[in-house]
């Protein structure tokens, strides 16, 4: 079994408690790695190192071009280590290899993209409305950024924070999910190898209340970039408000995937599947509410069920596997509880609705792809995030009805529309309350465009040129070009 250590100030070290916990492989149920159980003392050491590194000329005086070169070197190392990173991440969270290996390659692209942006953080000269003054605005990094991430896509979701934060000149303390720490400790190793100065990238592991909370409370931290559940996000936001830290929150979703009667149904069936059964539904952007027009409801369902029955479910390490196990025992129990809740609420289970056990299903942490019909939008199963392979199907009468149902939820992360009518597509895009809208596709992401939530799905955006602004602050500079003759007792 591999034993990992904390990365603080450019060195590998043991946690102050001298305690470790085990990381469990979801498919086999076996412990495969020992992860340091960090706590307040480790959080303090990591923030101290990041704070010192932020002021150290070795990092602070690097040009954007030089920061870009470091990020590019890290991207190259990630590309050279795709198989290792993918294997480690896949062992930790049980996501099918076909998806994990693609995701790790994208991680390298994110670093390349922000490497390119590092020396394009341009300020502006302001045509100020005062005589004899030259005013310009420059953008400066915030300081120490704490990145707290969940277990479903640890490398990708951390990179969404790490790449723009470093490109902007901040320093970082990364706190992975207690379930999936190993891939981020490996990423920390590559950052060291790439040549980032000591303390610029720190990785500390442990449980939310034990090490996450002290990190969020630390007054030397300038910003918290958090991805996780609504409850964790609220706790982090409230704690960060105590000393006015900046936050980015990427939280949950209950995203509508709307199929109009004029849609290309074959494509829409594929989109419905990738929306909810890709990654076994363990994704924030899951299209967990499928809205079907009355006239196509029955025919669409028939095709959808037939296609899902063909899914290859099993060992996530095999490239051909399409649906893997649930990443954690707690999440598996939660999904099964929510399936029972939906049945008790009166929804009709037309597919799955149970766990899968026996040969090919490892230690049994599998949930069958599940579809509920006769769902009303005010049922808890239609309003609460399951984070598993559970689809709610709702009917609608017309466009206005579809948009009303789609928006009638406290989340606003994403939405899908399937139609061949351009006017309908544009109108729906305008009226949907979501940070991402996919038209005739679902679940695409890219480093070139912003991603984030409306309403309870979060604050701020990750990706694209917009994300780098989340890690910068503006400084307005006033330079007198002539002696000032105005009355000094009156505001200039
Ligand atoms: P979680 O909120 O339980 O944990 C996320 C991280 O926060 C973990 O590292 C955890 O240790 C830490 N944490 C928890 N409470 C904390 C606290 N009080 N202070 C500091 N740190 C704390 O989430 P999870 O179960 O790991 O992940 C699943 C959730 O993440 C889902 O709700 C999902 O929708 C969301 N998610 C959102 C996005 C997005 O981009 N919007 C992406 C993936 C996952």
PDB file of N, CA, C and O and ligand atoms in Angstrom, residues 148-152 157 160 175-178 206-209 212-213 216 226-230 232-233 235-236 250-253 283-284 385 387 413 451 457 462, ligand 1:
ATOM      1  N   UNK A 148     -10.439  24.221  -2.467  1.00  0.00           N
ATOM      2  CA  UNK A 148     -11.051  23.055  -1.800  1.00  0.00           C
ATOM      3  C   UNK A 148     -11.916  22.331  -2.826  1.00  0.00           C
ATOM      4  O   UNK A 148     -12.789  22.947  -3.449  1.00  0.00           O
ATOM      5  N   UNK A 149     -11.674  21.036  -3.020  1.00  0.00           N
ATOM      6  CA  UNK A 149     -12.334  20.349  -4.148  1.00  0.00           C
ATOM      7  C   UNK A 149     -12.989  19.024  -3.729  1.00  0.00           C
ATOM      8  O   UNK A 149     -12.625  18.432  -2.715  1.00  0.00           O
ATOM      9  N   UNK A 150     -13.950  18.550  -4.540  1.00  0.00           N
ATOM     10  CA  UNK A 150     -14.691  17.318  -4.225  1.00  0.00           C
ATOM     11  C   UNK A 150     -14.068  16.080  -4.873  1.00  0.00           C
ATOM     12  O   UNK A 150     -13.015  16.167  -5.489  1.00  0.00           O
ATOM     13  N   UNK A 151     -14.789  14.951  -4.755  1.00  0.00           N
ATOM     14  CA  UNK A 151     -14.203  13.680  -5.171  1.00  0.00           C
ATOM     15  C   UNK A 151     -14.546  13.249  -6.592  1.00  0.00           C
ATOM     16  O   UNK A 151     -13.959  12.311  -7.112  1.00  0.00           O
ATOM     17  N   UNK A 152     -15.474  13.927  -7.247  1.00  0.00           N
ATOM     18  CA  UNK A 152     -15.911  13.363  -8.540  1.00  0.00           C
ATOM     19  C   UNK A 152     -14.915  13.574  -9.671  1.00  0.00           C
ATOM     20  O   UNK A 152     -14.739  12.688 -10.498  1.00  0.00           O
ATOM     21  N   UNK A 157     -11.208  19.577 -11.513  1.00  0.00           N
ATOM     22  CA  UNK A 157     -11.824  20.681 -10.760  1.00  0.00           C
ATOM     23  C   UNK A 157     -10.787  21.499  -9.988  1.00  0.00           C
ATOM     24  O   UNK A 157     -10.986  22.681  -9.737  1.00  0.00           O
ATOM     25  N   UNK A 160      -9.082  23.805 -12.642  1.00  0.00           N
ATOM     26  CA  UNK A 160      -9.907  24.976 -12.996  1.00  0.00           C
ATOM     27  C   UNK A 160      -9.585  26.166 -12.089  1.00  0.00           C
ATOM     28  O   UNK A 160      -9.810  27.309 -12.453  1.00  0.00           O
ATOM     29  N   UNK A 175      -6.664  21.713  -0.956  1.00  0.00           N
ATOM     30  CA  UNK A 175      -7.209  20.748   0.008  1.00  0.00           C
ATOM     31  C   UNK A 175      -8.170  19.837  -0.765  1.00  0.00           C
ATOM     32  O   UNK A 175      -9.319  20.178  -0.998  1.00  0.00           O
ATOM     33  N   UNK A 176      -7.692  18.642  -1.158  1.00  0.00           N
ATOM     34  CA  UNK A 176      -8.559  17.724  -1.910  1.00  0.00           C
ATOM     35  C   UNK A 176      -9.611  17.100  -1.010  1.00  0.00           C
ATOM     36  O   UNK A 176      -9.525  17.171   0.225  1.00  0.00           O
ATOM     37  N   UNK A 177     -10.577  16.446  -1.652  1.00  0.00           N
ATOM     38  CA  UNK A 177     -11.556  15.669  -0.883  1.00  0.00           C
ATOM     39  C   UNK A 177     -10.844  14.550  -0.138  1.00  0.00           C
ATOM     40  O   UNK A 177      -9.884  13.950  -0.635  1.00  0.00           O
ATOM     41  N   UNK A 178     -11.334  14.242   1.042  1.00  0.00           N
ATOM     42  CA  UNK A 178     -10.749  13.163   1.848  1.00  0.00           C
ATOM     43  C   UNK A 178     -10.854  11.809   1.134  1.00  0.00           C
ATOM     44  O   UNK A 178     -10.137  10.871   1.449  1.00  0.00           O
ATOM     45  N   UNK A 206      -6.939  15.805   4.311  1.00  0.00           N
ATOM     46  CA  UNK A 206      -7.637  15.539   5.571  1.00  0.00           C
ATOM     47  C   UNK A 206      -9.116  15.844   5.418  1.00  0.00           C
ATOM     48  O   UNK A 206      -9.597  16.130   4.313  1.00  0.00           O
ATOM     49  N   UNK A 207      -9.826  15.815   6.539  1.00  0.00           N
ATOM     50  CA  UNK A 207     -11.278  15.998   6.524  1.00  0.00           C
ATOM     51  C   UNK A 207     -11.656  17.485   6.558  1.00  0.00           C
ATOM     52  O   UNK A 207     -10.918  18.295   7.128  1.00  0.00           O
ATOM     53  N   UNK A 208     -12.827  17.778   5.995  1.00  0.00           N
ATOM     54  CA  UNK A 208     -13.297  19.166   5.938  1.00  0.00           C
ATOM     55  C   UNK A 208     -13.232  19.881   7.273  1.00  0.00           C
ATOM     56  O   UNK A 208     -12.594  20.931   7.400  1.00  0.00           O
ATOM     57  N   UNK A 209     -13.888  19.332   8.320  1.00  0.00           N
ATOM     58  CA  UNK A 209     -13.897  20.056   9.599  1.00  0.00           C
ATOM     59  C   UNK A 209     -12.507  20.137  10.245  1.00  0.00           C
ATOM     60  O   UNK A 209     -12.227  21.079  10.991  1.00  0.00           O
ATOM     61  N   UNK A 212     -10.051  21.661   6.523  1.00  0.00           N
ATOM     62  CA  UNK A 212     -10.709  22.629   5.641  1.00  0.00           C
ATOM     63  C   UNK A 212     -11.105  23.878   6.417  1.00  0.00           C
ATOM     64  O   UNK A 212     -10.828  25.010   5.993  1.00  0.00           O
ATOM     65  N   UNK A 213     -11.738  23.680   7.557  1.00  0.00           N
ATOM     66  CA  UNK A 213     -12.217  24.847   8.341  1.00  0.00           C
ATOM     67  C   UNK A 213     -11.074  25.762   8.792  1.00  0.00           C
ATOM     68  O   UNK A 213     -11.165  26.981   8.621  1.00  0.00           O
ATOM     69  N   UNK A 216      -9.990  27.880   5.896  1.00  0.00           N
ATOM     70  CA  UNK A 216     -10.948  28.941   5.526  1.00  0.00           C
ATOM     71  C   UNK A 216     -10.897  30.085   6.546  1.00  0.00           C
ATOM     72  O   UNK A 216     -11.077  31.251   6.205  1.00  0.00           O
ATOM     73  N   UNK A 226     -13.908  27.170  -4.004  1.00  0.00           N
ATOM     74  CA  UNK A 226     -14.499  25.934  -3.472  1.00  0.00           C
ATOM     75  C   UNK A 226     -15.390  25.261  -4.518  1.00  0.00           C
ATOM     76  O   UNK A 226     -16.199  25.924  -5.174  1.00  0.00           O
ATOM     77  N   UNK A 227     -15.248  23.965  -4.686  1.00  0.00           N
ATOM     78  CA  UNK A 227     -16.233  23.183  -5.431  1.00  0.00           C
ATOM     79  C   UNK A 227     -16.708  22.077  -4.507  1.00  0.00           C
ATOM     80  O   UNK A 227     -15.888  21.368  -3.911  1.00  0.00           O
ATOM     81  N   UNK A 228     -18.020  21.939  -4.401  1.00  0.00           N
ATOM     82  CA  UNK A 228     -18.544  20.889  -3.520  1.00  0.00           C
ATOM     83  C   UNK A 228     -20.039  21.044  -3.387  1.00  0.00           C
ATOM     84  O   UNK A 228     -20.698  21.669  -4.226  1.00  0.00           O
ATOM     85  N   UNK A 229     -20.583  20.492  -2.319  1.00  0.00           N
ATOM     86  CA  UNK A 229     -22.021  20.495  -2.120  1.00  0.00           C
ATOM     87  C   UNK A 229     -22.521  21.838  -1.589  1.00  0.00           C
ATOM     88  O   UNK A 229     -21.740  22.708  -1.181  1.00  0.00           O
ATOM     89  N   UNK A 230     -23.842  21.963  -1.575  1.00  0.00           N
ATOM     90  CA  UNK A 230     -24.467  23.219  -1.152  1.00  0.00           C
ATOM     91  C   UNK A 230     -24.167  23.511   0.323  1.00  0.00           C
ATOM     92  O   UNK A 230     -23.865  24.645   0.694  1.00  0.00           O
ATOM     93  N   UNK A 232     -21.622  22.441   2.255  1.00  0.00           N
ATOM     94  CA  UNK A 232     -20.213  22.827   2.421  1.00  0.00           C
ATOM     95  C   UNK A 232     -19.983  24.231   1.892  1.00  0.00           C
ATOM     96  O   UNK A 232     -19.286  25.040   2.514  1.00  0.00           O
ATOM     97  N   UNK A 233     -20.587  24.540   0.745  1.00  0.00           N
ATOM     98  CA  UNK A 233     -20.426  25.856   0.131  1.00  0.00           C
ATOM     99  C   UNK A 233     -20.963  26.961   1.022  1.00  0.00           C
ATOM    100  O   UNK A 233     -20.352  28.022   1.168  1.00  0.00           O
ATOM    101  N   UNK A 235     -21.280  26.820   4.330  1.00  0.00           N
ATOM    102  CA  UNK A 235     -20.407  26.931   5.511  1.00  0.00           C
ATOM    103  C   UNK A 235     -19.148  27.720   5.155  1.00  0.00           C
ATOM    104  O   UNK A 235     -18.720  28.612   5.902  1.00  0.00           O
ATOM    105  N   UNK A 236     -18.581  27.425   4.003  1.00  0.00           N
ATOM    106  CA  UNK A 236     -17.357  28.114   3.577  1.00  0.00           C
ATOM    107  C   UNK A 236     -17.643  29.597   3.324  1.00  0.00           C
ATOM    108  O   UNK A 236     -16.889  30.473   3.746  1.00  0.00           O
ATOM    109  N   UNK A 250     -18.485  26.717  -6.656  1.00  0.00           N
ATOM    110  CA  UNK A 250     -19.086  25.890  -7.708  1.00  0.00           C
ATOM    111  C   UNK A 250     -19.832  24.791  -6.986  1.00  0.00           C
ATOM    112  O   UNK A 250     -19.220  23.885  -6.428  1.00  0.00           O
ATOM    113  N   UNK A 251     -21.165  24.877  -6.998  1.00  0.00           N
ATOM    114  CA  UNK A 251     -21.937  23.969  -6.137  1.00  0.00           C
ATOM    115  C   UNK A 251     -22.768  22.983  -6.959  1.00  0.00           C
ATOM    116  O   UNK A 251     -22.367  22.584  -8.032  1.00  0.00           O
ATOM    117  N   UNK A 252     -23.916  22.630  -6.459  1.00  0.00           N
ATOM    118  CA  UNK A 252     -24.671  21.542  -7.080  1.00  0.00           C
ATOM    119  C   UNK A 252     -25.594  21.986  -8.194  1.00  0.00           C
ATOM    120  O   UNK A 252     -25.573  23.134  -8.638  1.00  0.00           O
ATOM    121  N   UNK A 253     -26.401  21.052  -8.657  1.00  0.00           N
ATOM    122  CA  UNK A 253     -27.345  21.362  -9.726  1.00  0.00           C
ATOM    123  C   UNK A 253     -28.502  20.378  -9.774  1.00  0.00           C
ATOM    124  O   UNK A 253     -28.465  19.325  -9.120  1.00  0.00           O
ATOM    125  N   UNK A 283     -21.955  13.949 -11.298  1.00  0.00           N
ATOM    126  CA  UNK A 283     -21.408  15.179 -11.869  1.00  0.00           C
ATOM    127  C   UNK A 283     -22.378  16.326 -11.578  1.00  0.00           C
ATOM    128  O   UNK A 283     -23.599  16.150 -11.619  1.00  0.00           O
ATOM    129  N   UNK A 284     -21.771  17.474 -11.279  1.00  0.00           N
ATOM    130  CA  UNK A 284     -22.583  18.628 -10.879  1.00  0.00           C
ATOM    131  C   UNK A 284     -23.521  19.052 -11.999  1.00  0.00           C
ATOM    132  O   UNK A 284     -24.585  19.582 -11.758  1.00  0.00           O
ATOM    133  N   UNK A 385     -30.607  17.445  -5.364  1.00  0.00           N
ATOM    134  CA  UNK A 385     -29.558  16.796  -6.143  1.00  0.00           C
ATOM    135  C   UNK A 385     -29.300  15.382  -5.620  1.00  0.00           C
ATOM    136  O   UNK A 385     -29.102  15.186  -4.426  1.00  0.00           O
ATOM    137  N   UNK A 387     -26.936  13.227  -7.311  1.00  0.00           N
ATOM    138  CA  UNK A 387     -25.523  12.966  -7.609  1.00  0.00           C
ATOM    139  C   UNK A 387     -25.311  11.464  -7.830  1.00  0.00           C
ATOM    140  O   UNK A 387     -24.445  10.823  -7.249  1.00  0.00           O
ATOM    141  N   UNK A 413     -27.244  25.655 -12.541  1.00  0.00           N
ATOM    142  CA  UNK A 413     -25.902  25.396 -13.072  1.00  0.00           C
ATOM    143  C   UNK A 413     -25.913  25.258 -14.593  1.00  0.00           C
ATOM    144  O   UNK A 413     -25.104  25.867 -15.282  1.00  0.00           O
ATOM    145  N   UNK A 451     -17.601  28.718 -16.876  1.00  0.00           N
ATOM    146  CA  UNK A 451     -18.535  27.736 -16.326  1.00  0.00           C
ATOM    147  C   UNK A 451     -18.833  28.142 -14.887  1.00  0.00           C
ATOM    148  O   UNK A 451     -17.927  28.475 -14.130  1.00  0.00           O
ATOM    149  N   UNK A 457     -26.448  27.500  -7.336  1.00  0.00           N
ATOM    150  CA  UNK A 457     -25.360  26.695  -7.909  1.00  0.00           C
ATOM    151  C   UNK A 457     -23.997  27.368  -7.790  1.00  0.00           C
ATOM    152  O   UNK A 457     -22.993  26.760  -8.162  1.00  0.00           O
ATOM    153  N   UNK A 462     -15.486  29.767 -13.626  1.00  0.00           N
ATOM    154  CA  UNK A 462     -14.194  29.134 -13.881  1.00  0.00           C
ATOM    155  C   UNK A 462     -14.088  28.895 -15.380  1.00  0.00           C
ATOM    156  O   UNK A 462     -15.085  28.584 -16.034  1.00  0.00           O
TER     157      UNK A 462
HETATM  158  P1  LIG B   1     -18.528  18.352  -0.112  1.00  0.00           P
HETATM  159  O1  LIG B   1     -19.111  19.712  -0.043  1.00  0.00           O
HETATM  160  O2  LIG B   1     -18.908  17.357   0.906  1.00  0.00           O
HETATM  161  O3  LIG B   1     -16.930  18.432  -0.032  1.00  0.00           O
HETATM  162  C1  LIG B   1     -16.181  19.222  -0.914  1.00  0.00           C
HETATM  163  C2  LIG B   1     -14.867  19.592  -0.256  1.00  0.00           C
HETATM  164  O4  LIG B   1     -15.109  20.501   0.803  1.00  0.00           O
HETATM  165  C3  LIG B   1     -14.111  18.438   0.376  1.00  0.00           C
HETATM  166  O5  LIG B   1     -12.729  18.624   0.152  1.00  0.00           O
HETATM  167  C4  LIG B   1     -14.453  18.573   1.859  1.00  0.00           C
HETATM  168  O6  LIG B   1     -13.466  18.009   2.690  1.00  0.00           O
HETATM  169  C5  LIG B   1     -14.493  20.068   2.003  1.00  0.00           C
HETATM  170  N1  LIG B   1     -15.336  20.599   3.080  1.00  0.00           N
HETATM  171  C6  LIG B   1     -16.560  20.165   3.466  1.00  0.00           C
HETATM  172  N2  LIG B   1     -17.048  20.947   4.447  1.00  0.00           N
HETATM  173  C7  LIG B   1     -16.125  21.915   4.661  1.00  0.00           C
HETATM  174  C8  LIG B   1     -16.035  23.037   5.542  1.00  0.00           C
HETATM  175  N3  LIG B   1     -17.005  23.330   6.416  1.00  0.00           N
HETATM  176  N4  LIG B   1     -14.944  23.831   5.489  1.00  0.00           N
HETATM  177  C9  LIG B   1     -13.970  23.570   4.613  1.00  0.00           C
HETATM  178  N5  LIG B   1     -13.966  22.515   3.770  1.00  0.00           N
HETATM  179  C10 LIG B   1     -15.029  21.705   3.791  1.00  0.00           C
HETATM  180  O7  LIG B   1     -18.820  17.838  -1.588  1.00  0.00           O
HETATM  181  P2  LIG B   1     -18.535  16.377  -2.171  1.00  0.00           P
HETATM  182  O8  LIG B   1     -19.530  15.441  -1.586  1.00  0.00           O
HETATM  183  O9  LIG B   1     -17.080  16.054  -2.065  1.00  0.00           O
HETATM  184  O10 LIG B   1     -18.853  16.623  -3.719  1.00  0.00           O
HETATM  185  C11 LIG B   1     -20.113  16.520  -4.271  1.00  0.00           C
HETATM  186  C12 LIG B   1     -20.731  17.886  -4.458  1.00  0.00           C
HETATM  187  O11 LIG B   1     -19.892  18.720  -5.244  1.00  0.00           O
HETATM  188  C13 LIG B   1     -22.052  17.824  -5.186  1.00  0.00           C
HETATM  189  O12 LIG B   1     -23.044  18.559  -4.525  1.00  0.00           O
HETATM  190  C14 LIG B   1     -21.749  18.448  -6.536  1.00  0.00           C
HETATM  191  O13 LIG B   1     -22.828  19.027  -7.171  1.00  0.00           O
HETATM  192  C15 LIG B   1     -20.665  19.396  -6.229  1.00  0.00           C
HETATM  193  N6  LIG B   1     -19.860  19.651  -7.440  1.00  0.00           N
HETATM  194  C16 LIG B   1     -19.981  20.861  -8.061  1.00  0.00           C
HETATM  195  C17 LIG B   1     -19.265  21.123  -9.221  1.00  0.00           C
HETATM  196  C18 LIG B   1     -19.366  22.440  -9.931  1.00  0.00           C
HETATM  197  O14 LIG B   1     -18.464  22.788 -10.678  1.00  0.00           O
HETATM  198  N7  LIG B   1     -20.413  23.208  -9.736  1.00  0.00           N
HETATM  199  C19 LIG B   1     -18.420  20.152  -9.728  1.00  0.00           C
HETATM  200  C20 LIG B   1     -18.341  18.926  -9.079  1.00  0.00           C
HETATM  201  C21 LIG B   1     -19.058  18.708  -7.908  1.00  0.00           C
END
